Amino acid sequence: MQILITGGTGLIGSALVRLWQAEHKLLILSRTGRKSANSNIHYINALSEADFNTIDVVVNLAGEPIAKRRWSEKQKDLICQSRWQLTEQLSQLISQATTPPKLLISGSATGFYGRQGNTEITENYDAFFPEFTHDICAKWENLAMRASSEKTRVALLRTGIVLAEDGGALAKMLPPFKMALGGVMGDGTQYMSWIHLDDMVNLIDFIMQNDEISGPVNAVSPRPVTNKVFTAELAKRLKRPAVLPMPAFMATLLFGEMADILLYGQRVVPQKLLKAGFTFRYPQLSQALAALTL
């Protein structure tokens, strides 16, 4: 198939390229003038270079990292617009095509649900908490759904914390933990919905091959854990103590509004994927951490 990937040089996108490069023709949207020696990989600088009548699948992962820096008003606007503008453009191009892509897989996040307690949250959960992360994802998803038609299926990836050894959230967590400066955030009871990078790319491939999957998809492990458990498991994996908690007020002083994503969470479960028969390679956090070179 011919697959267009936006965000193809990011953590998930790069892993998808590695998975698909031998089997599929890949168009990768990149702001830099990259080239590849692999004849199956072609980089483009603008969507206008792509013929949406010949593309089979679009995977839309582009966007300013949400935890890259403190949430100033300028940074919040960049986080939003980097997702919204490109997704709107993709939906327009797909809708205008005579023979449009059969599938759009578009990014979102578990932040769609906003801060929650210990209730298990499936894709049908609609009692979201209205805050910045929900606002980002709600409009992002709505723009992607504009591409939906009898010709084009749309799936929305409500992604949790992606665990990988060469980037993502774990890369930010590791330095203090390795120096024995890690600890529980806030009261530690907030749930963390996570997924190993291998499972993340495999579920995207699974969605591509299963026509019955559409709409929101919780892209998380079936075993979310509290921050206390996550902290203990990571410390155990690194063989380091984790006895320096960060109180909520300190997190807020350091990170401002962005501290909310550390102090509040959601207990999200991948009901739609499990019902469709997807098998997680790393359903347990201890398994996922053991499989990473940290």
mmCIF file of C-alpha atoms in Angstrom:
data_model
loop_
_atom_site.group_PDB
_atom_site.id
_atom_site.type_symbol
_atom_site.label_atom_id
_atom_site.label_comp_id
_atom_site.label_asym_id
_atom_site.label_seq_id
_atom_site.Cartn_x
_atom_site.Cartn_y
_atom_site.Cartn_z
ATOM 1 C CA MET A 1 0.000 0.000 0.000
ATOM 2 C CA GLN A 2 0.909 3.640 -0.280
ATOM 3 C CA ILE A 3 0.852 5.251 3.177
ATOM 4 C CA LEU A 4 1.241 8.932 4.020
ATOM 5 C CA ILE A 5 2.653 9.591 7.496
ATOM 6 C CA THR A 6 2.741 12.987 9.170
ATOM 7 C CA GLY A 7 4.995 13.138 12.203
ATOM 8 C CA GLY A 8 6.974 10.337 10.603
ATOM 9 C CA THR A 9 10.231 11.442 12.219
ATOM 10 C CA GLY A 10 8.828 11.446 15.769
ATOM 11 C CA LEU A 11 8.916 8.627 18.304
ATOM 12 C CA ILE A 12 5.896 6.679 17.041
ATOM 13 C CA GLY A 13 6.278 7.709 13.411
ATOM 14 C CA SER A 14 9.895 6.536 13.226
ATOM 15 C CA ALA A 15 8.918 3.169 14.698
ATOM 16 C CA LEU A 16 6.121 2.841 12.133
ATOM 17 C CA VAL A 17 8.564 3.560 9.335
ATOM 18 C CA ARG A 18 10.825 0.775 10.611
ATOM 19 C CA LEU A 19 7.845 -1.602 10.746
ATOM 20 C CA TRP A 20 6.467 -0.788 7.284
ATOM 21 C CA GLN A 21 9.459 0.206 5.166
ATOM 22 C CA ALA A 22 9.993 -3.215 3.623
ATOM 23 C CA GLU A 23 6.342 -3.898 2.840
ATOM 24 C CA HIS A 24 4.714 -0.571 1.924
ATOM 25 C CA LYS A 25 5.436 2.606 -0.025
ATOM 26 C CA LEU A 26 5.795 5.417 2.517
ATOM 27 C CA LEU A 27 5.315 9.139 1.959
ATOM 28 C CA ILE A 28 6.618 11.066 4.961
ATOM 29 C CA LEU A 29 5.790 14.714 5.528
ATOM 30 C CA SER A 30 8.893 16.459 6.840
ATOM 31 C CA ARG A 31 9.768 20.121 7.309
ATOM 32 C CA THR A 32 13.402 19.365 6.502
ATOM 33 C CA GLY A 33 14.664 18.286 3.097
ATOM 34 C CA ARG A 34 15.367 14.674 3.990
ATOM 35 C CA LYS A 35 16.205 11.913 1.551
ATOM 36 C CA SER A 36 16.251 8.152 1.956
ATOM 37 C CA ALA A 37 18.315 5.442 0.313
ATOM 38 C CA ASN A 38 15.322 3.115 0.697
ATOM 39 C CA SER A 39 13.244 3.195 -2.493
ATOM 40 C CA ASN A 40 10.081 2.571 -0.444
ATOM 41 C CA ILE A 41 10.519 5.833 1.505
ATOM 42 C CA HIS A 42 9.939 9.262 -0.006
ATOM 43 C CA TYR A 43 9.969 12.509 1.975
ATOM 44 C CA ILE A 44 7.767 15.450 1.015
ATOM 45 C CA ASN A 45 7.861 19.017 2.325
ATOM 46 C CA ALA A 46 4.167 19.838 1.814
ATOM 47 C CA LEU A 47 0.882 17.980 1.469
ATOM 48 C CA SER A 48 0.466 19.546 -1.979
ATOM 49 C CA GLU A 49 3.187 17.151 -3.174
ATOM 50 C CA ALA A 50 0.966 14.147 -2.388
ATOM 51 C CA ASP A 51 -1.718 12.755 -4.703
ATOM 52 C CA PHE A 52 -4.561 11.782 -2.381
ATOM 53 C CA ASN A 53 -6.183 9.763 -5.188
ATOM 54 C CA THR A 54 -3.325 7.255 -5.003
ATOM 55 C CA ILE A 55 -2.822 7.093 -1.230
ATOM 56 C CA ASP A 56 -4.377 4.107 0.566
ATOM 57 C CA VAL A 57 -3.856 5.121 4.204
ATOM 58 C CA VAL A 58 -3.018 8.348 6.042
ATOM 59 C CA VAL A 59 -1.462 8.211 9.530
ATOM 60 C CA ASN A 60 -1.552 11.652 11.137
ATOM 61 C CA LEU A 61 0.799 11.945 14.125
ATOM 62 C CA ALA A 62 2.221 15.454 13.757
ATOM 63 C CA GLY A 63 2.085 17.985 16.577
ATOM 64 C CA GLU A 64 4.207 20.024 18.994
ATOM 65 C CA PRO A 65 5.112 17.789 21.987
ATOM 66 C CA ILE A 66 2.709 18.639 24.786
ATOM 67 C CA ALA A 67 5.301 18.443 27.577
ATOM 68 C CA LYS A 68 8.192 20.070 25.716
ATOM 69 C CA ARG A 69 8.109 23.294 27.753
ATOM 70 C CA ARG A 70 6.005 25.299 30.192
ATOM 71 C CA TRP A 71 2.515 26.181 28.951
ATOM 72 C CA SER A 72 2.681 29.880 28.171
ATOM 73 C CA GLU A 73 -0.231 31.192 26.100
ATOM 74 C CA LYS A 74 2.091 31.168 23.079
ATOM 75 C CA GLN A 75 3.103 27.552 23.721
ATOM 76 C CA LYS A 76 -0.509 26.444 24.233
ATOM 77 C CA ASP A 77 -1.437 28.024 20.907
ATOM 78 C CA LEU A 78 1.476 26.243 19.212
ATOM 79 C CA ILE A 79 0.403 22.897 20.725
ATOM 80 C CA CYS A 80 -3.114 23.396 19.394
ATOM 81 C CA GLN A 81 -2.437 24.880 15.983
ATOM 82 C CA SER A 82 0.298 22.365 15.112
ATOM 83 C CA ARG A 83 -2.400 19.684 15.404
ATOM 84 C CA TRP A 84 -5.519 21.465 14.243
ATOM 85 C CA GLN A 85 -4.260 23.169 11.090
ATOM 86 C CA LEU A 86 -2.622 20.092 9.570
ATOM 87 C CA THR A 87 -5.546 17.816 10.470
ATOM 88 C CA GLU A 88 -8.024 20.242 8.916
ATOM 89 C CA GLN A 89 -5.925 20.361 5.749
ATOM 90 C CA LEU A 90 -5.742 16.553 5.597
ATOM 91 C CA SER A 91 -9.508 16.187 5.984
ATOM 92 C CA GLN A 92 -10.098 18.693 3.207
ATOM 93 C CA LEU A 93 -7.704 16.945 0.821
ATOM 94 C CA ILE A 94 -9.180 13.530 1.600
ATOM 95 C CA SER A 95 -12.733 14.799 1.093
ATOM 96 C CA GLN A 96 -11.822 16.449 -2.215
ATOM 97 C CA ALA A 97 -10.202 13.337 -3.673
ATOM 98 C CA THR A 98 -12.097 11.304 -6.276
ATOM 99 C CA THR A 99 -10.647 8.046 -4.949
ATOM 100 C CA PRO A 100 -9.692 9.059 -1.406
ATOM 101 C CA PRO A 101 -7.640 7.048 1.081
ATOM 102 C CA LYS A 102 -9.579 4.164 2.580
ATOM 103 C CA LEU A 103 -8.394 5.013 6.089
ATOM 104 C CA LEU A 104 -7.289 7.970 8.178
ATOM 105 C CA ILE A 105 -5.655 7.101 11.501
ATOM 106 C CA SER A 106 -5.326 10.348 13.412
ATOM 107 C CA GLY A 107 -3.656 11.128 16.689
ATOM 108 C CA SER A 108 -5.367 12.118 19.916
ATOM 109 C CA ALA A 109 -4.608 11.382 23.570
ATOM 110 C CA THR A 110 -6.107 10.056 26.775
ATOM 111 C CA GLY A 111 -6.074 13.711 27.790
ATOM 112 C CA PHE A 112 -9.370 13.854 25.884
ATOM 113 C CA TYR A 113 -11.045 12.574 29.050
ATOM 114 C CA GLY A 114 -9.490 15.255 31.261
ATOM 115 C CA ARG A 115 -8.637 14.518 34.888
ATOM 116 C CA GLN A 116 -10.480 11.517 36.270
ATOM 117 C CA GLY A 117 -10.489 9.326 39.378
ATOM 118 C CA ASN A 118 -10.202 5.529 39.513
ATOM 119 C CA THR A 119 -13.163 4.733 37.233
ATOM 120 C CA GLU A 120 -12.225 2.494 34.303
ATOM 121 C CA ILE A 121 -12.669 4.536 31.148
ATOM 122 C CA THR A 122 -13.584 2.921 27.838
ATOM 123 C CA GLU A 123 -14.109 4.603 24.484
ATOM 124 C CA ASN A 124 -17.791 5.145 25.347
ATOM 125 C CA TYR A 125 -17.037 7.303 28.397
ATOM 126 C CA ASP A 126 -18.390 10.817 27.892
ATOM 127 C CA ALA A 127 -18.183 12.482 31.315
ATOM 128 C CA PHE A 128 -14.965 14.264 30.363
ATOM 129 C CA PHE A 129 -13.430 16.997 32.507
ATOM 130 C CA PRO A 130 -13.279 20.325 30.630
ATOM 131 C CA GLU A 131 -9.669 21.496 30.648
ATOM 132 C CA PHE A 132 -6.851 22.274 28.229
ATOM 133 C CA THR A 133 -5.970 18.684 27.300
ATOM 134 C CA HIS A 134 -9.607 17.919 26.526
ATOM 135 C CA ASP A 135 -9.953 21.063 24.443
ATOM 136 C CA ILE A 136 -6.903 20.143 22.339
ATOM 137 C CA CYS A 137 -8.105 16.615 21.666
ATOM 138 C CA ALA A 138 -11.791 17.355 21.150
ATOM 139 C CA LYS A 139 -11.176 19.787 18.301
ATOM 140 C CA TRP A 140 -8.359 17.628 16.922
ATOM 141 C CA GLU A 141 -10.714 14.645 16.733
ATOM 142 C CA ASN A 142 -13.577 16.683 15.286
ATOM 143 C CA LEU A 143 -11.358 17.955 12.486
ATOM 144 C CA ALA A 144 -10.192 14.415 11.692
ATOM 145 C CA MET A 145 -13.775 13.096 11.616
ATOM 146 C CA ARG A 146 -14.573 15.514 8.778
ATOM 147 C CA ALA A 147 -12.729 13.058 6.524
ATOM 148 C CA SER A 148 -15.150 10.253 7.410
ATOM 149 C CA SER A 149 -17.337 9.018 4.556
ATOM 150 C CA GLU A 150 -18.527 5.794 2.965
ATOM 151 C CA LYS A 151 -15.154 5.745 1.209
ATOM 152 C CA THR A 152 -12.922 6.702 4.134
ATOM 153 C CA ARG A 153 -12.805 5.128 7.588
ATOM 154 C CA VAL A 154 -11.449 7.260 10.426
ATOM 155 C CA ALA A 155 -9.827 5.948 13.616
ATOM 156 C CA LEU A 156 -8.725 8.233 16.461
ATOM 157 C CA LEU A 157 -5.783 7.166 18.626
ATOM 158 C CA ARG A 158 -6.372 8.221 22.243
ATOM 159 C CA THR A 159 -2.779 7.517 23.192
ATOM 160 C CA GLY A 160 -1.373 7.203 26.700
ATOM 161 C CA ILE A 161 2.235 7.499 27.881
ATOM 162 C CA VAL A 162 4.395 5.737 25.291
ATOM 163 C CA LEU A 163 7.293 3.840 26.865
ATOM 164 C CA ALA A 164 10.421 3.667 24.720
ATOM 165 C CA GLU A 165 14.131 3.579 25.407
ATOM 166 C CA ASP A 166 15.109 6.333 22.995
ATOM 167 C CA GLY A 167 12.658 9.149 23.609
ATOM 168 C CA GLY A 168 9.212 10.124 24.799
ATOM 169 C CA ALA A 169 8.094 10.623 28.388
ATOM 170 C CA LEU A 170 10.434 7.982 29.814
ATOM 171 C CA ALA A 171 13.483 9.868 28.553
ATOM 172 C CA LYS A 172 12.442 12.806 30.755
ATOM 173 C CA MET A 173 11.819 10.571 33.783
ATOM 174 C CA LEU A 174 15.033 8.551 33.693
ATOM 175 C CA PRO A 175 17.739 11.091 34.691
ATOM 176 C CA PRO A 176 16.373 11.851 38.192
ATOM 177 C CA PHE A 177 15.515 8.198 38.797
ATOM 178 C CA LYS A 178 19.011 7.094 37.769
ATOM 179 C CA MET A 179 20.449 9.593 40.252
ATOM 180 C CA ALA A 180 18.148 8.216 42.985
ATOM 181 C CA LEU A 181 16.185 11.493 42.931
ATOM 182 C CA GLY A 182 12.926 9.992 41.657
ATOM 183 C CA GLY A 183 9.740 9.739 43.662
ATOM 184 C CA VAL A 184 5.972 9.860 43.729
ATOM 185 C CA MET A 185 4.225 12.864 42.165
ATOM 186 C CA GLY A 186 1.603 14.483 44.380
ATOM 187 C CA ASP A 187 -0.235 11.859 46.406
ATOM 188 C CA GLY A 188 0.619 9.136 43.887
ATOM 189 C CA THR A 189 -2.952 7.865 43.554
ATOM 190 C CA GLN A 190 -3.451 9.285 40.060
ATOM 191 C CA TYR A 191 -3.614 6.651 37.326
ATOM 192 C CA MET A 192 -1.107 6.503 34.500
ATOM 193 C CA SER A 193 -2.325 4.941 31.264
ATOM 194 C CA TRP A 194 0.749 3.746 29.371
ATOM 195 C CA ILE A 195 1.771 1.588 26.409
ATOM 196 C CA HIS A 196 5.034 0.062 25.145
ATOM 197 C CA LEU A 197 6.175 1.486 21.801
ATOM 198 C CA ASP A 198 6.084 -1.952 20.147
ATOM 199 C CA ASP A 199 2.424 -2.403 21.100
ATOM 200 C CA MET A 200 1.689 1.126 19.891
ATOM 201 C CA VAL A 201 2.939 0.520 16.362
ATOM 202 C CA ASN A 202 1.459 -2.977 16.248
ATOM 203 C CA LEU A 203 -2.008 -1.709 17.164
ATOM 204 C CA ILE A 204 -1.801 0.910 14.413
ATOM 205 C CA ASP A 205 -0.994 -1.870 11.959
ATOM 206 C CA PHE A 206 -3.862 -3.910 13.452
ATOM 207 C CA ILE A 207 -6.320 -1.034 12.933
ATOM 208 C CA MET A 208 -5.167 -0.737 9.330
ATOM 209 C CA GLN A 209 -5.959 -4.393 8.713
ATOM 210 C CA ASN A 210 -9.312 -4.500 10.550
ATOM 211 C CA ASP A 211 -12.089 -2.636 8.776
ATOM 212 C CA GLU A 212 -14.490 -2.874 11.709
ATOM 213 C CA ILE A 213 -12.426 -0.555 13.906
ATOM 214 C CA SER A 214 -13.317 3.126 13.645
ATOM 215 C CA GLY A 215 -13.845 6.187 15.812
ATOM 216 C CA PRO A 216 -12.031 6.592 19.146
ATOM 217 C CA VAL A 217 -9.542 3.871 20.063
ATOM 218 C CA ASN A 218 -7.876 3.843 23.482
ATOM 219 C CA ALA A 219 -4.241 3.202 22.571
ATOM 220 C CA VAL A 220 -3.090 2.049 25.997
ATOM 221 C CA SER A 221 -2.107 -1.110 27.842
ATOM 222 C CA PRO A 222 -4.973 -3.039 29.475
ATOM 223 C CA ARG A 223 -3.216 -2.600 32.850
ATOM 224 C CA PRO A 224 -3.004 1.085 33.839
ATOM 225 C CA VAL A 225 -1.250 1.725 37.162
ATOM 226 C CA THR A 226 -1.153 4.437 39.787
ATOM 227 C CA ASN A 227 1.784 6.814 39.962
ATOM 228 C CA LYS A 228 2.888 5.048 43.161
ATOM 229 C CA VAL A 229 3.053 1.709 41.367
ATOM 230 C CA PHE A 230 4.727 3.211 38.290
ATOM 231 C CA THR A 231 7.367 4.878 40.486
ATOM 232 C CA ALA A 232 8.059 1.650 42.357
ATOM 233 C CA GLU A 233 8.322 -0.437 39.179
ATOM 234 C CA LEU A 234 10.657 2.027 37.465
ATOM 235 C CA ALA A 235 12.869 2.260 40.559
ATOM 236 C CA LYS A 236 12.971 -1.535 40.785
ATOM 237 C CA ARG A 237 13.895 -1.822 37.100
ATOM 238 C CA LEU A 238 16.731 0.693 37.535
ATOM 239 C CA LYS A 239 17.776 -0.746 40.903
ATOM 240 C CA ARG A 240 17.628 2.690 42.457
ATOM 241 C CA PRO A 241 15.686 4.010 45.453
ATOM 242 C CA ALA A 242 12.795 6.375 44.741
ATOM 243 C CA VAL A 243 12.197 8.106 48.032
ATOM 244 C CA LEU A 244 12.025 11.790 47.114
ATOM 245 C CA PRO A 245 8.363 12.628 46.463
ATOM 246 C CA MET A 246 7.386 15.812 44.651
ATOM 247 C CA PRO A 247 4.466 17.483 46.445
ATOM 248 C CA ALA A 248 1.720 18.938 44.290
ATOM 249 C CA PHE A 249 2.610 22.527 45.148
ATOM 250 C CA MET A 250 6.220 21.967 44.087
ATOM 251 C CA ALA A 251 5.161 20.464 40.763
ATOM 252 C CA THR A 252 2.929 23.473 40.157
ATOM 253 C CA LEU A 253 5.758 25.882 40.988
ATOM 254 C CA LEU A 254 8.116 24.088 38.603
ATOM 255 C CA PHE A 255 5.794 23.365 35.696
ATOM 256 C CA GLY A 256 2.856 25.737 36.046
ATOM 257 C CA GLU A 257 -0.390 24.555 34.468
ATOM 258 C CA MET A 258 1.475 21.716 32.745
ATOM 259 C CA ALA A 259 1.802 20.067 36.178
ATOM 260 C CA ASP A 260 -1.831 18.987 35.788
ATOM 261 C CA ILE A 261 -0.821 16.189 33.425
ATOM 262 C CA LEU A 262 1.515 14.864 36.139
ATOM 263 C CA LEU A 263 -0.800 15.271 39.124
ATOM 264 C CA TYR A 264 -4.045 14.043 37.552
ATOM 265 C CA GLY A 265 -4.688 11.067 35.332
ATOM 266 C CA GLN A 266 -7.170 8.633 33.881
ATOM 267 C CA ARG A 267 -7.656 4.896 34.279
ATOM 268 C CA VAL A 268 -8.112 4.175 30.583
ATOM 269 C CA VAL A 269 -8.612 0.676 29.164
ATOM 270 C CA PRO A 270 -8.455 -0.452 25.481
ATOM 271 C CA GLN A 271 -11.909 -2.032 25.270
ATOM 272 C CA LYS A 272 -12.286 -1.629 21.514
ATOM 273 C CA LEU A 273 -8.930 -3.238 20.700
ATOM 274 C CA LEU A 274 -9.477 -6.145 23.093
ATOM 275 C CA LYS A 275 -12.931 -6.861 21.654
ATOM 276 C CA ALA A 276 -11.442 -6.844 18.155
ATOM 277 C CA GLY A 277 -8.885 -9.474 19.206
ATOM 278 C CA PHE A 278 -5.700 -7.425 19.491
ATOM 279 C CA THR A 279 -3.046 -9.119 21.645
ATOM 280 C CA PHE A 280 -0.696 -6.927 23.648
ATOM 281 C CA ARG A 281 2.915 -8.063 23.756
ATOM 282 C CA TYR A 282 3.474 -6.147 26.991
ATOM 283 C CA PRO A 283 0.232 -5.926 28.983
ATOM 284 C CA GLN A 284 2.017 -5.527 32.336
ATOM 285 C CA LEU A 285 4.229 -2.578 33.257
ATOM 286 C CA SER A 286 6.992 -4.815 34.636
ATOM 287 C CA GLN A 287 7.121 -6.653 31.295
ATOM 288 C CA ALA A 288 7.299 -3.419 29.326
ATOM 289 C CA LEU A 289 10.099 -1.950 31.449
ATOM 290 C CA ALA A 290 12.061 -5.215 31.393
ATOM 291 C CA ALA A 291 11.977 -5.182 27.591
ATOM 292 C CA LEU A 292 13.583 -1.735 27.406
ATOM 293 C CA THR A 293 17.288 -0.982 27.593
ATOM 294 C CA LEU A 294 17.337 1.710 30.273
#
